[in-house]
C-alpha cells in the first residue's frame, strides 16, 4: 500500500499547519526531510526541514507514531510547520519527490483507519459529523457516536444472537442423542431482549437525525402580521422584504440559526388568506405545506383573533405586532418577547430530542429494521418447536449480517466512496 501525505489542518494562513504522512515509508520520508534521527514515538522534537539539495524549508515540530498506535493504524509522521502558504507548499512539493509517496485522496487517512480496524463505519460517519458540526448539540451527538457507543451496543446484540445460534446448532447436532433438546425458552428470552433494545433505539432515531440535520421552525399567520419583521429581528439582518402592504412575502424564506445549541432553520411563510392572485395563492399553498412539515410552528395572531391553521400540541401562539408589551405578545420592531420566544423554542426542541438514540442516519435505520425483521421471523419460527431450528438459525445469521453491515464489516464497499468523498484531503 502506498505511503500517503497531505495537509491535515485547514488550508490558508495560520499560526501552525500540520502535514501528515502515513504508511510503511512514513519514517523514511521523515528522516529524509528532517535530515537526521526522528524523535522517539509519541514524543515531539524540533527539526530543520530541508530539501534534498540541502536548502532549508522550515523549522518544524516533528511527531512520530508507530503502526498500531496511530490514527490510521500505520506508521505516521507529522510535521507542525509555520502556517505560511509558501512553507506548506514547499514541504508538500518536497514530499512528492520522495519515491513511494503520493498525495492522499479525500478521506484516505480515515479510510485506512477503518480498514486497519482502528474505527468502525459508524465512527467514521461520526467523525464526519463532528467536523461538520456547527452547534453544541451536534458536537455532543457526534462525540457520543465517535466514542464507539453504537459498536458497544451492537456487540451486546450480536453476542446474544450468537449465543442463541450456538444453542440451536448444538441441539441440531445432537438431535439423535438421548439428551434434552428443547432450548426454545432460553433462545426466546435472548432474542426478545435484542428485539426490545433495537426497537428502543429505532424509536429515538428520528430525534437523533433532527439534531444532526437541523430542525425547521415555521412562522405562520395572516398577511401583514409582522412575520418577516420578526424573522429579520431574529436573524439580525434584512433577510426578508417587509412592507405595510399585505401579501409582500410570496415564497418561503429560510434563515439558519443556532438556538440553544440546536441547528434551526427559521421559515418565513406567506400570509395565510383566501386570494385571487395566482402567485400569492401558490405562496399560501407552499406556506401551508412547509408549516405542516416543520418540527415547530410559531403562530402570530392579531389581537382578538385565532390562528389561521390547526395548532399542534408543541406549537407557540403569540400576539403579533405587540409594541406595548402585553402578555404572550411579541414585536419584531422593538424586540419585545423575543428572548422569551427563543427560550421557549429551546425548551421545546430539548423535549423533542430527549429520547434521541445513538443511530442517526437512514443507513442505520435500514440495517436495524432489516435485523429486526429477521429476529421477529426467528421468534415466530421458534413457536413451531425443534423441527424449525434450522430455519431459526438461518434467520439469526441474516440478522447478524445486517448488524455487521451497520458497523461496516461486510457488504459496504459500494458505500465507502460516497462516504469518504465528503471528507477533506487531510482527513
CSV table of C-alpha atoms in Angstrom, one decimal:
chain,number,residue,atom,x,y,z
A,1,UNK,CA,0.0,0.0,0.0
A,2,UNK,CA,1.3,3.5,-0.9
A,3,UNK,CA,2.6,5.9,1.7
A,4,UNK,CA,0.4,9.0,1.6
A,5,UNK,CA,0.8,12.6,2.7
A,6,UNK,CA,-1.4,15.7,2.9
A,7,UNK,CA,-2.0,18.9,4.8
A,8,UNK,CA,-4.1,17.8,7.8
A,9,UNK,CA,-5.0,21.3,9.0
A,10,UNK,CA,-7.1,23.9,7.2
A,11,UNK,CA,-5.6,25.5,4.1
A,12,UNK,CA,-4.5,29.1,4.1
A,13,UNK,CA,-2.6,31.3,6.6
A,14,UNK,CA,-2.3,30.1,10.2
A,15,UNK,CA,0.0,30.1,13.2
A,16,UNK,CA,0.7,26.4,12.7
A,17,UNK,CA,-0.1,24.0,9.9
A,18,UNK,CA,0.1,20.2,10.3
A,19,UNK,CA,1.4,17.9,7.5
A,20,UNK,CA,0.7,14.2,8.0
A,21,UNK,CA,2.5,11.2,6.4
A,22,UNK,CA,1.1,7.6,6.8
A,23,UNK,CA,2.3,4.3,5.5
A,24,UNK,CA,5.3,1.9,5.6
A,25,UNK,CA,7.7,4.6,4.2
A,26,UNK,CA,6.5,7.4,6.6
A,27,UNK,CA,9.5,7.2,8.9
A,28,UNK,CA,11.9,7.0,5.9
A,29,UNK,CA,10.3,10.1,4.5
A,30,UNK,CA,10.5,11.8,7.9
A,31,UNK,CA,14.2,11.1,8.1
A,32,UNK,CA,14.8,12.3,4.5
A,33,UNK,CA,13.1,15.6,5.1
A,34,UNK,CA,14.4,16.3,8.6
A,35,UNK,CA,17.9,15.2,7.7
A,36,UNK,CA,18.5,13.1,10.8
A,37,UNK,CA,17.1,10.9,13.5
A,38,UNK,CA,13.4,11.2,14.3
A,39,UNK,CA,12.1,11.8,17.8
A,40,UNK,CA,11.0,8.7,19.8
A,41,UNK,CA,7.4,7.6,19.2
A,42,UNK,CA,4.8,9.9,20.8
A,43,UNK,CA,7.5,12.5,21.7
A,44,UNK,CA,8.0,15.7,19.9
A,45,UNK,CA,11.3,17.1,18.6
A,46,UNK,CA,12.3,20.3,16.9
A,47,UNK,CA,13.9,19.7,13.5
A,48,UNK,CA,15.1,21.7,10.5
A,49,UNK,CA,13.3,20.5,7.3
A,50,UNK,CA,15.5,20.5,4.2
A,51,UNK,CA,15.2,19.9,0.5
A,52,UNK,CA,17.4,17.1,-0.9
A,53,UNK,CA,19.7,19.8,-2.1
A,54,UNK,CA,20.2,20.9,1.5
A,55,UNK,CA,18.2,24.1,1.2
A,56,UNK,CA,16.3,24.9,4.4
A,57,UNK,CA,12.5,24.7,4.2
A,58,UNK,CA,11.3,25.5,7.7
A,59,UNK,CA,11.8,24.7,11.3
A,60,UNK,CA,9.2,22.2,12.4
A,61,UNK,CA,8.0,20.2,15.4
A,62,UNK,CA,8.1,16.5,14.5
A,63,UNK,CA,6.0,13.8,16.0
A,64,UNK,CA,6.2,10.0,15.3
A,65,UNK,CA,3.5,7.3,15.9
A,66,UNK,CA,4.2,3.6,15.4
A,67,UNK,CA,1.9,1.3,13.5
A,68,UNK,CA,-0.9,0.1,15.8
A,69,UNK,CA,-0.6,3.2,17.9
A,70,UNK,CA,-1.7,5.9,15.4
A,71,UNK,CA,-4.9,7.2,13.9
A,72,UNK,CA,-4.6,5.2,10.7
A,73,UNK,CA,-3.0,2.1,12.4
A,74,UNK,CA,0.1,2.6,10.2
A,75,UNK,CA,3.4,4.3,10.9
A,76,UNK,CA,2.7,8.1,11.0
A,77,UNK,CA,4.9,11.1,11.0
A,78,UNK,CA,3.5,14.6,11.5
A,79,UNK,CA,5.3,18.0,10.8
A,80,UNK,CA,3.9,21.0,12.6
A,81,UNK,CA,5.3,23.8,10.4
A,82,UNK,CA,4.7,27.6,10.3
A,83,UNK,CA,1.4,28.2,8.8
A,84,UNK,CA,2.5,30.0,5.7
A,85,UNK,CA,1.0,29.1,2.3
A,86,UNK,CA,4.6,29.2,0.9
A,87,UNK,CA,6.0,26.9,3.6
A,88,UNK,CA,3.3,24.3,3.3
A,89,UNK,CA,3.5,24.3,-0.5
A,90,UNK,CA,7.3,23.8,-0.4
A,91,UNK,CA,7.1,20.9,2.1
A,92,UNK,CA,4.4,19.2,0.2
A,93,UNK,CA,6.3,19.6,-3.0
A,94,UNK,CA,9.4,18.1,-1.5
A,95,UNK,CA,7.4,15.1,-0.1
A,96,UNK,CA,6.0,14.5,-3.6
A,97,UNK,CA,9.6,14.0,-4.9
A,98,UNK,CA,10.3,11.1,-2.5
A,99,UNK,CA,9.8,7.7,-4.1
A,100,UNK,CA,6.9,5.7,-2.9
A,101,UNK,CA,4.9,8.7,-1.6
A,102,UNK,CA,1.8,10.3,-3.1
A,103,UNK,CA,-0.8,12.9,-2.1
A,104,UNK,CA,-3.7,11.4,-0.2
A,105,UNK,CA,-7.2,11.3,-1.6
A,106,UNK,CA,-10.2,12.8,0.3
A,107,UNK,CA,-10.8,10.9,3.5
A,108,UNK,CA,-8.0,8.4,2.8
A,109,UNK,CA,-6.4,8.7,6.2
A,110,UNK,CA,-9.8,7.9,7.9
A,111,UNK,CA,-10.4,5.1,5.3
A,112,UNK,CA,-7.2,3.4,6.3
A,113,UNK,CA,-8.2,3.7,10.0
A,114,UNK,CA,-11.4,1.8,9.1
A,115,UNK,CA,-9.6,-0.8,7.0
A,116,UNK,CA,-7.0,-1.3,9.7
A,117,UNK,CA,-9.7,-1.9,12.4
A,118,UNK,CA,-9.0,1.4,14.3
A,119,UNK,CA,-12.6,2.6,13.7
A,120,UNK,CA,-15.9,1.2,12.6
A,121,UNK,CA,-18.1,2.7,9.9
A,122,UNK,CA,-20.4,4.4,12.4
A,123,UNK,CA,-17.4,6.1,14.0
A,124,UNK,CA,-16.2,7.3,10.6
A,125,UNK,CA,-19.6,8.8,10.0
A,126,UNK,CA,-19.5,10.4,13.4
A,127,UNK,CA,-16.1,11.9,12.6
A,128,UNK,CA,-17.5,13.5,9.5
A,129,UNK,CA,-20.4,14.8,11.6
A,130,UNK,CA,-18.0,16.2,14.2
A,131,UNK,CA,-16.0,18.1,11.5
A,132,UNK,CA,-19.3,19.5,10.1
A,133,UNK,CA,-20.9,20.3,13.5
A,134,UNK,CA,-22.0,23.8,13.9
A,135,UNK,CA,-23.9,23.6,17.2
A,136,UNK,CA,-23.3,22.3,20.7
A,137,UNK,CA,-26.0,19.6,20.3
A,138,UNK,CA,-24.4,18.3,17.1
A,139,UNK,CA,-21.0,18.3,18.7
A,140,UNK,CA,-22.1,16.3,21.6
A,141,UNK,CA,-24.1,13.8,19.5
A,142,UNK,CA,-21.1,13.2,17.2
A,143,UNK,CA,-18.7,12.7,20.1
A,144,UNK,CA,-21.1,10.1,21.6
A,145,UNK,CA,-21.1,8.0,18.4
A,146,UNK,CA,-17.3,8.6,17.8
A,147,UNK,CA,-16.6,7.1,21.2
A,148,UNK,CA,-17.8,3.7,19.8
A,149,UNK,CA,-21.1,3.7,21.7
A,150,UNK,CA,-23.0,2.1,18.8
A,151,UNK,CA,-20.4,-0.6,18.4
A,152,UNK,CA,-20.7,-1.5,22.0
A,153,UNK,CA,-24.5,-1.9,21.7
A,154,UNK,CA,-24.1,-3.9,18.5
A,155,UNK,CA,-21.6,-6.2,20.2
A,156,UNK,CA,-24.1,-6.9,23.0
A,157,UNK,CA,-26.8,-7.7,20.5
A,158,UNK,CA,-24.6,-9.9,18.4
A,159,UNK,CA,-23.3,-11.8,21.5
A,160,UNK,CA,-26.9,-12.7,22.4
A,161,UNK,CA,-27.7,-13.7,18.8
A,162,UNK,CA,-24.5,-15.8,18.6
A,163,UNK,CA,-25.4,-17.5,21.9
A,164,UNK,CA,-28.9,-18.2,20.6
A,165,UNK,CA,-27.5,-19.7,17.4
A,166,UNK,CA,-25.0,-21.8,19.3
A,167,UNK,CA,-27.8,-23.3,21.4
A,168,UNK,CA,-29.8,-24.1,18.3
A,169,UNK,CA,-26.8,-25.6,16.4
A,170,UNK,CA,-25.9,-27.8,19.4
A,171,UNK,CA,-29.4,-29.1,19.6
A,172,UNK,CA,-29.4,-29.8,15.9
A,173,UNK,CA,-26.1,-31.6,16.1
A,174,UNK,CA,-27.3,-33.8,19.0
A,175,UNK,CA,-30.8,-34.4,17.6
A,176,UNK,CA,-30.3,-38.2,17.5
A,177,UNK,CA,-28.9,-38.4,21.1
A,178,UNK,CA,-30.9,-39.1,24.2
A,179,UNK,CA,-30.4,-35.6,25.7
A,180,UNK,CA,-32.7,-32.6,26.4
A,181,UNK,CA,-33.0,-30.7,23.1
A,182,UNK,CA,-35.6,-28.0,23.7
A,183,UNK,CA,-33.8,-24.7,24.2
A,184,UNK,CA,-36.7,-22.7,23.0
A,185,UNK,CA,-37.4,-20.8,26.2
A,186,UNK,CA,-33.8,-19.6,26.6
A,187,UNK,CA,-33.4,-18.6,23.0
A,188,UNK,CA,-36.8,-16.7,23.1
A,189,UNK,CA,-35.6,-14.8,26.1
A,190,UNK,CA,-32.3,-13.8,24.4
A,191,UNK,CA,-33.9,-12.8,21.2
A,192,UNK,CA,-36.7,-10.8,22.9
A,193,UNK,CA,-34.1,-8.8,24.8
A,194,UNK,CA,-32.3,-7.9,21.5
A,195,UNK,CA,-35.6,-7.1,19.8
A,196,UNK,CA,-36.7,-4.8,22.6
A,197,UNK,CA,-33.3,-3.0,22.6
A,198,UNK,CA,-33.3,-2.4,18.8
A,199,UNK,CA,-36.9,-1.2,18.9
A,200,UNK,CA,-36.0,1.3,21.6
A,201,UNK,CA,-33.0,2.5,19.5
A,202,UNK,CA,-35.2,2.9,16.4
A,203,UNK,CA,-37.8,4.9,18.4
A,204,UNK,CA,-35.2,7.7,19.1
A,205,UNK,CA,-33.7,7.6,15.6
A,206,UNK,CA,-35.8,10.4,14.1
A,207,UNK,CA,-35.0,12.8,17.0
A,208,UNK,CA,-31.3,12.0,16.7
A,209,UNK,CA,-31.4,12.6,12.9
A,210,UNK,CA,-33.0,16.0,13.5
A,211,UNK,CA,-30.2,17.0,15.8
A,212,UNK,CA,-27.7,16.1,13.1
A,213,UNK,CA,-29.5,17.7,10.2
A,214,UNK,CA,-31.3,20.5,12.0
A,215,UNK,CA,-34.9,21.5,12.9
A,216,UNK,CA,-37.4,23.6,11.0
A,217,UNK,CA,-39.4,26.2,12.8
A,218,UNK,CA,-42.1,27.9,10.7
A,219,UNK,CA,-43.5,31.4,11.4
A,220,UNK,CA,-47.1,31.4,10.3
A,221,UNK,CA,-50.0,33.8,10.4
A,222,UNK,CA,-52.2,36.1,8.4
A,223,UNK,CA,-50.8,38.7,5.9
A,224,UNK,CA,-49.1,41.8,7.5
A,225,UNK,CA,-48.9,40.1,10.9
A,226,UNK,CA,-45.2,41.0,11.2
A,227,UNK,CA,-43.8,37.6,10.3
A,228,UNK,CA,-41.0,39.0,8.1
A,229,UNK,CA,-40.2,41.7,10.6
A,230,UNK,CA,-39.8,39.1,13.3
A,231,UNK,CA,-37.6,36.9,11.1
A,232,UNK,CA,-35.4,39.9,10.3
A,233,UNK,CA,-35.0,40.7,14.0
A,234,UNK,CA,-34.1,37.1,14.9
A,235,UNK,CA,-31.7,36.9,12.0
A,236,UNK,CA,-30.1,40.3,12.8
A,237,UNK,CA,-30.3,41.3,9.2
A,238,UNK,CA,-32.8,42.1,6.4
A,239,UNK,CA,-33.4,38.5,5.3
A,240,UNK,CA,-37.0,39.2,4.2
A,241,UNK,CA,-38.6,42.2,2.5
A,242,UNK,CA,-41.0,44.0,4.7
A,243,UNK,CA,-43.8,46.4,3.7
A,244,UNK,CA,-47.0,47.8,5.1
A,245,UNK,CA,-48.8,46.2,2.2
A,246,UNK,CA,-50.3,42.7,2.9
A,247,UNK,CA,-49.0,39.8,0.8
A,248,UNK,CA,-45.4,41.0,0.3
A,249,UNK,CA,-44.0,37.6,1.1
A,250,UNK,CA,-44.8,35.2,-1.8
A,251,UNK,CA,-42.3,32.3,-1.2
A,252,UNK,CA,-40.8,30.6,1.9
A,253,UNK,CA,-37.7,32.4,3.1
A,254,UNK,CA,-35.2,30.4,5.2
A,255,UNK,CA,-32.7,31.6,7.8
A,256,UNK,CA,-30.2,29.3,9.6
A,257,UNK,CA,-29.7,29.9,13.3
A,258,UNK,CA,-28.3,28.4,16.4
A,259,UNK,CA,-30.9,28.4,19.1
A,260,UNK,CA,-30.0,26.9,22.5
A,261,UNK,CA,-27.3,24.8,20.9
A,262,UNK,CA,-29.6,23.4,18.2
A,263,UNK,CA,-29.4,24.0,14.4
A,264,UNK,CA,-32.6,25.7,13.4
A,265,UNK,CA,-33.9,26.8,10.0
A,266,UNK,CA,-36.5,29.6,10.6
A,267,UNK,CA,-39.1,29.7,7.8
A,268,UNK,CA,-40.9,33.0,7.0
A,269,UNK,CA,-44.1,31.9,5.1
A,270,UNK,CA,-46.6,33.8,3.1
A,271,UNK,CA,-49.6,35.2,4.9
A,272,UNK,CA,-52.5,32.7,5.0
A,273,UNK,CA,-55.6,34.0,3.4
A,274,UNK,CA,-58.1,33.5,0.5
A,275,UNK,CA,-56.8,35.3,-2.6
A,276,UNK,CA,-57.4,35.5,-6.3
A,277,UNK,CA,-53.8,36.5,-7.0
A,278,UNK,CA,-52.4,33.3,-8.6
A,279,UNK,CA,-48.8,34.0,-7.5
A,280,UNK,CA,-49.9,34.7,-3.9
A,281,UNK,CA,-52.1,31.6,-4.0
A,282,UNK,CA,-49.1,29.5,-4.8
A,283,UNK,CA,-47.2,31.2,-1.9
A,284,UNK,CA,-50.0,30.3,0.5
A,285,UNK,CA,-50.0,26.7,-0.6
A,286,UNK,CA,-46.3,26.5,-0.1
A,287,UNK,CA,-46.6,28.1,3.3
A,288,UNK,CA,-49.2,25.6,4.4
A,289,UNK,CA,-47.1,22.7,3.1
A,290,UNK,CA,-43.9,23.7,4.8
A,291,UNK,CA,-45.6,24.7,8.0
A,292,UNK,CA,-47.2,21.2,8.2
A,293,UNK,CA,-43.8,19.5,7.7
A,294,UNK,CA,-42.0,21.8,10.2
A,295,UNK,CA,-40.9,20.5,13.6
A,296,UNK,CA,-42.5,23.5,15.3
A,297,UNK,CA,-44.7,26.4,14.3
A,298,UNK,CA,-44.9,29.9,15.7
A,299,UNK,CA,-48.4,31.2,15.2
A,300,UNK,CA,-48.6,35.0,15.0
A,301,UNK,CA,-52.2,36.2,15.6
A,302,UNK,CA,-53.7,39.6,15.6
A,303,UNK,CA,-55.2,40.8,18.8
A,304,UNK,CA,-58.5,39.0,19.5
A,305,UNK,CA,-58.1,36.6,16.6
A,306,UNK,CA,-57.3,32.9,16.3
A,307,UNK,CA,-54.5,31.0,14.4
A,308,UNK,CA,-55.1,30.6,10.7
A,309,UNK,CA,-54.1,26.9,10.7
A,310,UNK,CA,-54.5,24.0,13.1
A,311,UNK,CA,-52.4,24.2,16.2
A,312,UNK,CA,-50.4,21.2,17.4
A,313,UNK,CA,-49.5,20.5,21.0
A,314,UNK,CA,-46.0,21.9,21.0
A,315,UNK,CA,-46.8,25.0,18.8
A,316,UNK,CA,-46.3,28.5,20.1
A,317,UNK,CA,-49.1,31.1,19.8
A,318,UNK,CA,-48.2,34.8,20.2
A,319,UNK,CA,-50.0,38.1,19.7
A,320,UNK,CA,-48.4,39.8,16.7
A,321,UNK,CA,-47.0,43.3,16.5
A,322,UNK,CA,-47.4,43.8,20.2
A,323,UNK,CA,-45.3,47.0,20.7
A,324,UNK,CA,-47.0,47.7,24.0
A,325,UNK,CA,-45.6,44.6,25.8
A,326,UNK,CA,-48.7,42.6,26.6
A,327,UNK,CA,-48.6,39.0,27.9
A,328,UNK,CA,-47.9,36.5,25.2
A,329,UNK,CA,-47.1,39.3,22.8
A,330,UNK,CA,-44.1,39.8,20.5
A,331,UNK,CA,-42.8,42.6,18.4
A,332,UNK,CA,-40.2,42.4,15.6
A,333,UNK,CA,-39.8,46.1,15.8
A,334,UNK,CA,-39.0,46.6,19.5
A,335,UNK,CA,-37.8,43.0,20.2
A,336,UNK,CA,-40.3,42.6,23.0
A,337,UNK,CA,-40.9,38.9,23.7
A,338,UNK,CA,-38.0,37.7,21.6
A,339,UNK,CA,-35.9,36.4,24.5
A,340,UNK,CA,-38.9,34.5,25.9
A,341,UNK,CA,-39.6,33.1,22.4
A,342,UNK,CA,-36.1,31.8,21.9
A,343,UNK,CA,-36.1,30.2,25.3
A,344,UNK,CA,-39.5,28.6,24.5
A,345,UNK,CA,-38.1,27.2,21.3
A,346,UNK,CA,-35.0,25.8,23.1
A,347,UNK,CA,-37.1,24.1,25.7
A,348,UNK,CA,-39.5,22.6,23.1
A,349,UNK,CA,-36.6,21.3,21.0
A,350,UNK,CA,-34.9,19.8,24.1
A,351,UNK,CA,-38.1,17.9,24.8
A,352,UNK,CA,-38.3,16.7,21.3
A,353,UNK,CA,-34.8,15.2,21.4
A,354,UNK,CA,-35.0,13.9,25.0
A,355,UNK,CA,-35.4,10.3,23.8
A,356,UNK,CA,-32.9,10.5,20.9
A,357,UNK,CA,-30.9,7.4,20.1
A,358,UNK,CA,-27.3,6.9,19.0
A,359,UNK,CA,-28.1,5.9,15.5
A,360,UNK,CA,-29.0,8.9,13.3
A,361,UNK,CA,-28.8,8.1,9.6
A,362,UNK,CA,-31.1,6.4,7.1
A,363,UNK,CA,-28.4,3.7,6.6
A,364,UNK,CA,-28.6,2.9,10.3
A,365,UNK,CA,-32.4,2.7,10.2
A,366,UNK,CA,-32.4,0.3,7.2
A,367,UNK,CA,-29.8,-2.0,8.8
A,368,UNK,CA,-31.6,-2.1,12.1
A,369,UNK,CA,-35.1,-2.6,10.6
A,370,UNK,CA,-33.8,-5.5,8.5
A,371,UNK,CA,-32.2,-7.1,11.5
A,372,UNK,CA,-35.3,-6.6,13.5
A,373,UNK,CA,-37.4,-8.3,10.8
A,374,UNK,CA,-35.2,-11.4,10.7
A,375,UNK,CA,-35.2,-11.6,14.5
A,376,UNK,CA,-39.0,-11.4,14.6
A,377,UNK,CA,-39.2,-14.1,12.0
A,378,UNK,CA,-36.9,-16.2,14.1
A,379,UNK,CA,-39.0,-15.7,17.1
A,380,UNK,CA,-42.2,-16.8,15.2
A,381,UNK,CA,-40.4,-19.9,13.9
A,382,UNK,CA,-39.4,-20.9,17.4
A,383,UNK,CA,-43.1,-21.4,18.2
A,384,UNK,CA,-43.1,-24.4,15.9
A,385,UNK,CA,-40.6,-26.2,18.1
A,386,UNK,CA,-37.4,-28.2,17.4
A,387,UNK,CA,-38.4,-29.0,13.9
A,388,UNK,CA,-37.9,-25.4,12.8
A,389,UNK,CA,-34.5,-24.8,14.4
A,390,UNK,CA,-32.7,-24.9,11.0
A,391,UNK,CA,-34.9,-22.1,9.8
A,392,UNK,CA,-34.4,-20.1,13.0
A,393,UNK,CA,-30.6,-20.4,12.7
A,394,UNK,CA,-30.7,-19.0,9.1
A,395,UNK,CA,-32.8,-16.1,10.3
A,396,UNK,CA,-30.3,-15.4,13.0
A,397,UNK,CA,-27.4,-15.4,10.6
A,398,UNK,CA,-29.2,-12.9,8.4
A,399,UNK,CA,-29.9,-10.6,11.4
A,400,UNK,CA,-26.2,-10.8,12.4
A,401,UNK,CA,-25.1,-10.0,8.8
A,402,UNK,CA,-27.2,-6.8,8.9
A,403,UNK,CA,-25.6,-5.7,12.1
A,404,UNK,CA,-22.2,-6.4,10.6
A,405,UNK,CA,-23.1,-4.2,7.7
A,406,UNK,CA,-24.2,-1.5,10.1
A,407,UNK,CA,-20.7,-1.4,11.5
A,408,UNK,CA,-19.0,-1.6,8.1
A,409,UNK,CA,-17.6,-5.1,8.4
A,410,UNK,CA,-19.4,-6.6,5.4
A,411,UNK,CA,-21.2,-5.6,2.2
A,412,UNK,CA,-20.4,-1.8,2.4
A,413,UNK,CA,-17.8,-1.4,-0.3
A,414,UNK,CA,-20.3,0.4,-2.5
A,415,UNK,CA,-20.9,3.0,0.3
A,416,UNK,CA,-17.4,3.8,1.1
A,417,UNK,CA,-16.5,6.0,-1.9
A,418,UNK,CA,-19.6,8.1,-1.3
A,419,UNK,CA,-18.9,8.5,2.5
A,420,UNK,CA,-15.3,9.4,2.1
A,421,UNK,CA,-15.9,11.8,-0.7
A,422,UNK,CA,-17.3,14.3,1.9
A,423,UNK,CA,-14.0,14.3,3.8
A,424,UNK,CA,-11.2,16.8,3.3
A,425,UNK,CA,-8.0,15.6,1.8
A,426,UNK,CA,-6.0,15.7,5.1
A,427,UNK,CA,-8.6,13.6,7.0
